[in-house]
Coordinates of C-alpha atoms and ligand atoms in Angstrom, one line a residue:
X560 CA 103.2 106.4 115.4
X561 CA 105.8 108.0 112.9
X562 CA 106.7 104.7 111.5
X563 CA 102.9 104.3 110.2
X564 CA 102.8 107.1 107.8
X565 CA 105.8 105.6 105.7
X566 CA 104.0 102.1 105.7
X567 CA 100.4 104.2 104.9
X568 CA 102.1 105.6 101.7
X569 CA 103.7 102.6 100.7
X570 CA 100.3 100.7 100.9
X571 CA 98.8 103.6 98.8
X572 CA 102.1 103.4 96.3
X573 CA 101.3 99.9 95.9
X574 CA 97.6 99.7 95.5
X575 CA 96.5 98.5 92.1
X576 CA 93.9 101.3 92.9
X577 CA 94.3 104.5 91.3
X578 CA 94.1 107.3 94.1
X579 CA 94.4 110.7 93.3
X580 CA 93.9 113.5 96.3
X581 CA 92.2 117.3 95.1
X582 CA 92.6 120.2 97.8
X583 CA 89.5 122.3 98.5
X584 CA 90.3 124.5 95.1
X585 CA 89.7 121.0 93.1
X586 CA 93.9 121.1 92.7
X587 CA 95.7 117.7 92.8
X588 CA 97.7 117.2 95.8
X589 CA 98.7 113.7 95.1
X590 CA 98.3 110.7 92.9
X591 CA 99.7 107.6 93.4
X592 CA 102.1 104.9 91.1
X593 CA 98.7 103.2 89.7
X594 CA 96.4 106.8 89.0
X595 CA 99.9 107.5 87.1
X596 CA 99.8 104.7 85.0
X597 CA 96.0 104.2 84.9
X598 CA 95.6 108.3 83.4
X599 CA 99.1 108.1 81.3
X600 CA 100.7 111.4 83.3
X601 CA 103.6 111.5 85.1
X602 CA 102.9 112.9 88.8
X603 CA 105.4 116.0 88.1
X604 CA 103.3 117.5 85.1
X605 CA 100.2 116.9 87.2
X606 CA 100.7 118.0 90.3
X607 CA 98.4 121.7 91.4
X608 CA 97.1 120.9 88.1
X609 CA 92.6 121.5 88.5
X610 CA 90.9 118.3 88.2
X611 CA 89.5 119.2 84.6
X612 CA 92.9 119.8 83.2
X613 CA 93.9 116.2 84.2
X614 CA 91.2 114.8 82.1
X615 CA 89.5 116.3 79.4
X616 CA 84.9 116.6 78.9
X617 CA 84.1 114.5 81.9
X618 CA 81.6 117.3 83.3
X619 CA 79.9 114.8 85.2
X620 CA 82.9 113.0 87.3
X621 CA 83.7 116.9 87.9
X622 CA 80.2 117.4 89.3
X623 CA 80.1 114.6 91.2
X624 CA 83.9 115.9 93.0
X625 CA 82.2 119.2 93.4
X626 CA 78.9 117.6 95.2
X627 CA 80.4 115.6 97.1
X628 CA 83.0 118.0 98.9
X629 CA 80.1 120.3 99.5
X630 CA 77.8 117.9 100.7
X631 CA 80.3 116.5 103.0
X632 CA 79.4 113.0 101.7
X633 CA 80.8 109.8 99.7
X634 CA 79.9 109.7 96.3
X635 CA 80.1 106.4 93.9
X636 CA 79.6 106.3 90.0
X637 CA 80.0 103.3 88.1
X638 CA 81.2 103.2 84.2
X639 CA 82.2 106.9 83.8
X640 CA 84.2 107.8 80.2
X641 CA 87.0 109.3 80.7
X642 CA 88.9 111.3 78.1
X643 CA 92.7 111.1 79.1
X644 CA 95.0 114.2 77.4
X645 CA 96.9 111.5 75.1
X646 CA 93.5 111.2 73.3
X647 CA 92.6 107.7 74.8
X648 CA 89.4 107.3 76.1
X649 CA 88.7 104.9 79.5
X650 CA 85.8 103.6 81.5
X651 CA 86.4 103.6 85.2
X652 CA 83.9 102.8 88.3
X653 CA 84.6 106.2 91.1
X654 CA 84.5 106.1 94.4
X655 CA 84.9 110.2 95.6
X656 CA 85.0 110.4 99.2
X657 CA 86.0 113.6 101.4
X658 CA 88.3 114.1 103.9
X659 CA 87.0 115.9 106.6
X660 CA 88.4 118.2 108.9
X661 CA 86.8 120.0 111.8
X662 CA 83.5 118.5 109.9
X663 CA 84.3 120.4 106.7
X664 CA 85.4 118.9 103.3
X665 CA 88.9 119.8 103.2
X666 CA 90.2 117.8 101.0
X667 CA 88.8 114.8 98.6
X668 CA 90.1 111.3 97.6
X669 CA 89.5 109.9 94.3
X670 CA 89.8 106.6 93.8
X671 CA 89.6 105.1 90.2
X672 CA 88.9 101.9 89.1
X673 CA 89.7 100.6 85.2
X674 CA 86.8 98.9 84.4
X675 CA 88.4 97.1 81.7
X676 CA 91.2 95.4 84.5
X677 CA 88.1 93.6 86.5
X678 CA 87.4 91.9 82.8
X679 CA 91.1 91.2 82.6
X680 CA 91.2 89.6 86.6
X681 CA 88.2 87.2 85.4
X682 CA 89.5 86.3 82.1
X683 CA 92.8 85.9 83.8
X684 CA 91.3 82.9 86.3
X685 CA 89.2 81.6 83.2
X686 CA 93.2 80.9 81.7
X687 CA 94.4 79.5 84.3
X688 CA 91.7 77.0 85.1
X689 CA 91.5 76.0 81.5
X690 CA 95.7 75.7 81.1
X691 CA 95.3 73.3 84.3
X692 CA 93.1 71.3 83.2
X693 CA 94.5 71.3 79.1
X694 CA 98.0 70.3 80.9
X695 CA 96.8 67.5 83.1
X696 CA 94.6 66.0 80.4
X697 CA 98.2 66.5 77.3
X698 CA 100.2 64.6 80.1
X699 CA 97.7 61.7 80.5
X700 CA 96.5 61.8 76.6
X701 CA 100.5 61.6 75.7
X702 CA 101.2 58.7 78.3
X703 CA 98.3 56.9 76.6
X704 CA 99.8 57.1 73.0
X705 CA 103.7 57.0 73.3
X706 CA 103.3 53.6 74.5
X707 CA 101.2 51.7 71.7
X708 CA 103.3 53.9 69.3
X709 CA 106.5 52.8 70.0
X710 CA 105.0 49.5 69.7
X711 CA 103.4 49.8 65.9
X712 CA 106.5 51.4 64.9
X713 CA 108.7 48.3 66.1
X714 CA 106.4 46.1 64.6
X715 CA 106.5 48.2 60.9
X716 CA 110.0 47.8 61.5
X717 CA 109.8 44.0 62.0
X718 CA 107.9 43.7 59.2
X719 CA 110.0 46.2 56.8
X720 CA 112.7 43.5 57.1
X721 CA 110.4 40.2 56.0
X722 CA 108.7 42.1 52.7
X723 CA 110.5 40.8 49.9
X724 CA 108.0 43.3 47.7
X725 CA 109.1 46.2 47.2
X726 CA 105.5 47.9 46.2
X727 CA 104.5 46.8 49.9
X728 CA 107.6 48.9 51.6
X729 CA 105.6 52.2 50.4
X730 CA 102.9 51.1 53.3
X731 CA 105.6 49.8 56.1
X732 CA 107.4 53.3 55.6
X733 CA 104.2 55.3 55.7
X734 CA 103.2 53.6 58.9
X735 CA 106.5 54.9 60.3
X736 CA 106.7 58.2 59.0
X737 CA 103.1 58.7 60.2
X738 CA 104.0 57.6 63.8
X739 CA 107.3 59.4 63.9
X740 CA 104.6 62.8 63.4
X741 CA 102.5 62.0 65.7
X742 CA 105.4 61.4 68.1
X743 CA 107.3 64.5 67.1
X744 CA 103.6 66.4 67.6
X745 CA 103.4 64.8 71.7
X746 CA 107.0 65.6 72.0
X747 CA 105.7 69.3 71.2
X748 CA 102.8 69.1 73.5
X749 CA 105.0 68.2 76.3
X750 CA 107.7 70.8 75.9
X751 CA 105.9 73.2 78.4
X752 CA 105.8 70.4 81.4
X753 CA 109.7 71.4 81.8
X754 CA 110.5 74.7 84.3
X755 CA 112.3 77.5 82.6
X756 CA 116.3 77.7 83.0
X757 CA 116.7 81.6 83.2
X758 CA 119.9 83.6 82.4
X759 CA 120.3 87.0 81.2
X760 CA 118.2 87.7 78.3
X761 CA 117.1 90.9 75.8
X762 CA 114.2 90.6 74.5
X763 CA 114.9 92.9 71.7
X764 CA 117.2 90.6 70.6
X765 CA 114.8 87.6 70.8
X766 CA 112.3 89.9 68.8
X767 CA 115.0 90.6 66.5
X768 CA 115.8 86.4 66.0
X769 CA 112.0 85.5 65.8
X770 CA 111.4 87.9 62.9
X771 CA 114.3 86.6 61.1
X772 CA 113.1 82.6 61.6
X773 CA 109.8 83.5 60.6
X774 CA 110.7 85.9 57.4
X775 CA 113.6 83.0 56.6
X776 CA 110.5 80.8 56.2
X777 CA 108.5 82.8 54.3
X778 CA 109.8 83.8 50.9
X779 CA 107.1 86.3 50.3
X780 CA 108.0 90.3 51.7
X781 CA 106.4 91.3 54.7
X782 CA 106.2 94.2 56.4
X783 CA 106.9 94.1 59.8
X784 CA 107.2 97.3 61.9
X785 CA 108.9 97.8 65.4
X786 CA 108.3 100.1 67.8
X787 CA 110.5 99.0 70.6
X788 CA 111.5 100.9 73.8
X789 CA 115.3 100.8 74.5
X790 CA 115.0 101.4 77.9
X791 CA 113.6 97.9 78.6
X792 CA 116.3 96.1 80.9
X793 CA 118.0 92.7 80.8
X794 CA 116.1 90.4 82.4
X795 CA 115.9 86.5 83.5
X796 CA 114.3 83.9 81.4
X797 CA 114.4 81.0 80.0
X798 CA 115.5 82.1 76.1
X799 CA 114.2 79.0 74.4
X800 CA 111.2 78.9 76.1
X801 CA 110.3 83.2 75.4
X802 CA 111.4 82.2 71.6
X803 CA 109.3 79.4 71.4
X804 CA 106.0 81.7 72.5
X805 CA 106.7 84.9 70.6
X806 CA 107.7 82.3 67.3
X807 CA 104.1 80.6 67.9
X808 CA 102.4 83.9 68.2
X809 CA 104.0 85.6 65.1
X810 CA 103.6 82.7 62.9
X811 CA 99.8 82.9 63.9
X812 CA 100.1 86.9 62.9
X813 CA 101.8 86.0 59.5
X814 CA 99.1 82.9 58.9
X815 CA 96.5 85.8 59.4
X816 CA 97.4 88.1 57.1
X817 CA 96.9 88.8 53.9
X818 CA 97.5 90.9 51.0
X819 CA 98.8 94.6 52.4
X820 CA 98.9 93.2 55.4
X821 CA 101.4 94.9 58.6
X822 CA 102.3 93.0 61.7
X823 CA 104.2 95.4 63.9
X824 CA 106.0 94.4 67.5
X825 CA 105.8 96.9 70.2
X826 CA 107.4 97.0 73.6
X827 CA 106.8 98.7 76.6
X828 CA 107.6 98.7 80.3
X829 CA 103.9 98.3 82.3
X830 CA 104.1 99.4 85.9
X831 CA 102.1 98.1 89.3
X832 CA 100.5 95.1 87.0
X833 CA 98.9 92.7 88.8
X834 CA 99.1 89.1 87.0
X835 CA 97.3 85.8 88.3
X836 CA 97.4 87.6 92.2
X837 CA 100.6 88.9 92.5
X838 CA 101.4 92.2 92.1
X839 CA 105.2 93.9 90.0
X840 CA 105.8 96.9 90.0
X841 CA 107.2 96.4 86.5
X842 CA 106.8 94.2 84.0
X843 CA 107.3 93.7 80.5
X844 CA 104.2 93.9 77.9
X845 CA 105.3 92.6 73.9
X846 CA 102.3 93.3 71.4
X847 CA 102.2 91.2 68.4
X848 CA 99.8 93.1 66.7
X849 CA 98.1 92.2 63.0
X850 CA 95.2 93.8 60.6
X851 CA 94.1 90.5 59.7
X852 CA 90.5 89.5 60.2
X853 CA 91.1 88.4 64.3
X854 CA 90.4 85.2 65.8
X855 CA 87.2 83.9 64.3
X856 CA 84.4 84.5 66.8
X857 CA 83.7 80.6 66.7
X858 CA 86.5 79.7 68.7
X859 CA 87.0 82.6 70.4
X860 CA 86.2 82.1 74.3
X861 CA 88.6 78.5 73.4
X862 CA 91.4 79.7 71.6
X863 CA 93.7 78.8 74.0
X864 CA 92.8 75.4 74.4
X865 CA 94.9 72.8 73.0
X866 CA 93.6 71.5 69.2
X867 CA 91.3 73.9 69.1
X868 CA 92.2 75.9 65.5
X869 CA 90.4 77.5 63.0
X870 CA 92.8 77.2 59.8
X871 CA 92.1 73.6 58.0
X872 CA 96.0 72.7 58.1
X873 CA 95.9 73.8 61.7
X874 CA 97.0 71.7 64.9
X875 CA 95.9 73.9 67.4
X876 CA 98.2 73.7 70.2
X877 CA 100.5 77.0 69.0
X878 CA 98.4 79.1 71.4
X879 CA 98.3 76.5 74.1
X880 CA 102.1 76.3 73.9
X881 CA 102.8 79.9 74.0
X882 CA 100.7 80.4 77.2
X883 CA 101.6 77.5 78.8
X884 CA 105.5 79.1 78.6
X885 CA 104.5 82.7 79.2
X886 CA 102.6 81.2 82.3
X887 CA 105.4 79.5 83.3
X888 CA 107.6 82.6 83.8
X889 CA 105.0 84.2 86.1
X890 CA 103.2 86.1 82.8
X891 CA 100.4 85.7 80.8
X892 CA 99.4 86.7 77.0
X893 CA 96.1 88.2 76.3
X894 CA 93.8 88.5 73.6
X895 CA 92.1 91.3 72.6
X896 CA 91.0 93.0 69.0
X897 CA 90.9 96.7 69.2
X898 CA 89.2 98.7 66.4
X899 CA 90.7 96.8 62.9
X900 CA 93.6 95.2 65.0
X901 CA 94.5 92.0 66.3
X902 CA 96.7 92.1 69.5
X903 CA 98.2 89.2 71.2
X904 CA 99.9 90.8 74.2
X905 CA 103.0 88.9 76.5
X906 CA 102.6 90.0 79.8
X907 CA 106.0 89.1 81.5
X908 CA 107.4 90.2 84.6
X909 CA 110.9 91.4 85.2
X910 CA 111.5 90.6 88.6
X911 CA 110.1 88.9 91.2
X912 CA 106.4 89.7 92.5
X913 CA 106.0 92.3 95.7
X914 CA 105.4 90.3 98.9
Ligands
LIG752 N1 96.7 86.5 64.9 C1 95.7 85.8 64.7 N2 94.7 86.3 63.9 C2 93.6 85.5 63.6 N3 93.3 84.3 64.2 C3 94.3 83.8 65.0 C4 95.5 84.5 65.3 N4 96.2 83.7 66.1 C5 95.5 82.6 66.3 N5 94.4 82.6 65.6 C6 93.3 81.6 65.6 O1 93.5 80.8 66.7 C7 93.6 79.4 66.3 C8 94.5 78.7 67.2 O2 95.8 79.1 67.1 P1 97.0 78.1 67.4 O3 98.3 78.8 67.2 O4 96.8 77.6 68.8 O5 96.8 76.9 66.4 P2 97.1 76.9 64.9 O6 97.7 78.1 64.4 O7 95.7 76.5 64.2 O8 98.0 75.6 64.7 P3 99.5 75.4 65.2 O9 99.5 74.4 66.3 O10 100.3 75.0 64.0 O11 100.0 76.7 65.7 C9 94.2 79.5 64.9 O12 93.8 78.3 64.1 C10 93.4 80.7 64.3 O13 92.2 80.4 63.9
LIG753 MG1 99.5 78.6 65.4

């Protein structure tokens, strides 16, 4: 029996639920990893604190406590706002439920919900399905064309060497040039099929390369600001592969800009995340963030898809790549465009998922 209170308050630890226990007073007697990172507290500053002190104007969620501990009975509400003390505002669904001893409420569990996390979990399987399918249909599109490619570019070749006019070389070498593109633009269509080679890796210092490719190729100033957090560890991955995506994600930010326009980088350590099923207890989260216009609402819900662009000198498989690499290492990027901001957030764990 004393072995099963460890393993109940590990299961609770390691819920993706948030679960926070009040006393009879309404003072907290516990919270667990995911109410800590769900309400932005750390259990220490919490803890005896009254429920209403935890967060701020939800009269009704306190109400609700309050009935339900009288009345002895569970209590569920769905899409309550709650103000958290960092000034953030979130919609859960509650589930209040009392403990009872004896018949009496003596204590109440409340278990929280982020709405917003069941939206991610369904636009999380929506990315996956589609990256399946995009990959299988690259793989077989690419076989298709490398084949009669190779053979137009011999024969341009060939043909190269029997034009005695020079005026008609112009057309042999465009024919060669032009497959040599599209070659070199299956070639990058392709890169994701290969599994990442991970070593040690700081992704500070990949943040810190990327800028410098992308500002090398762009003569005009921009104003990129960091916000990093140095306590983010060394971690495996594939370098090339992480460069490749976060290169592919602020070019995108820098194409979306314009004139007073401000990109900025932020990283942060995320904990008890659960990606594509599996469940860290810490992972990595990299916003690329932009005040341009956002992804145009046209090709929204497809952005991810391969060829699918919205800027006229566009190939539309930067997105596609990027996820496909992120994916790859067990993450996954996001979309999302909060108030004037664009954010395209890497989600990448640092360790392997908990069994
Ligand atoms: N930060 C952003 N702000 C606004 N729109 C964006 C942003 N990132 C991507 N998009 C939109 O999503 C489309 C797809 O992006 P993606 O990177 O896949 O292709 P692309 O940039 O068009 O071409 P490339 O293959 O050269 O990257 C873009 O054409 C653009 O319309
Ligand atoms: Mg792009």
């Amino acid at each position: 029996m004393e072995t099963l209170i460890p393993t109940t308050s590990r299961i609770v630890e390691h819920l993706a639920t948030a679960v926070l226990l009040f006393d009879k007073d309404l003072q907290l007697v516990s919270i667990n990893s995911a109410g800590e990172s769900l309400l932005s507290v750390s259990r220490k500053r919490v803890s005896g604190l009254r429920v209403n002190k935890i967060w701020r104007n939800s009269a009704f969620l306190y109400d609700a406590i309050q009935r339900s501990l009288l009345s002895g009975t569970t209590c569920i509400e769905r899409g309550v706002d709650l103000n958290l003390n960092n000034g953030q505002q979130i919609k859960v669904d509650c589930m209040i439920t009392p403990v009872l001893l004896n018949n009496f409420a003596d204590e109440i569990l409340v278990e929280l919900i982020d709405t917003h996390s069941f939206v991610r979990v369904l636009q999380e399987v929506n990315q996956e399905t589609i990256q399946a399918a995009a990959k299988e249909s690259v793989q077989g599109m690419a076989h298709e064309i490398k084949n009669p490619l190779g053979g137009i570019r011999g024969a341009a070749q060939l043909l190269e060497k029997e034009l005695n006019d020079k005026e008609l070389l112009e057309y042999t070498r465009i024919i060669i040039n032009e497959c040599d593109r599209l070659r070199n633009f299956i070639d990058r269509m392709l890169t994701t099929s290969t599994n990442p080679v991970k070593s040690d890796m700081n992704i500070h210092e990949v943040l810190e390369y990327v800028v410098s490719v992308v500002r090398a190729e762009n003569s005009h100033e921009m104003n990129i600001k960091k916000d990093y957090d140095p306590s983010i560890p060394i971690i495996k991955a594939d370098r090339e592969q992480i460069i490749q995506a976060v290169l592919n994600l602020l070019r995108n930010a820098v194409q979306a800009i314009v004139i007073d326009g401000q990109i900025t980088l932020i990283t942060r350590i995320q904990r008890q995340v659960i990606i594509r099923h599996k469940s860290y207890r810490h992972i990595i989260v990299i916003d690329i963030i932009d005040n341009g216009p956002g992804v145009p609402s046209e090709i929204e819900s497809g952005a991810f898809y391969p060829l699918v662009t919205g800027r006229a000198e566009g190939t539309g498989i930067g997105l596609s790549i990027a996820q496909q690499l992120i994916q790859s290492h067990g993450g996954l990027i996001n979309y999302e465009r909060k108030g004037n901001k664009t954010y395209f957030s890497i989600l990448l764990p640092t360790e392997q998922y908990d069994e």
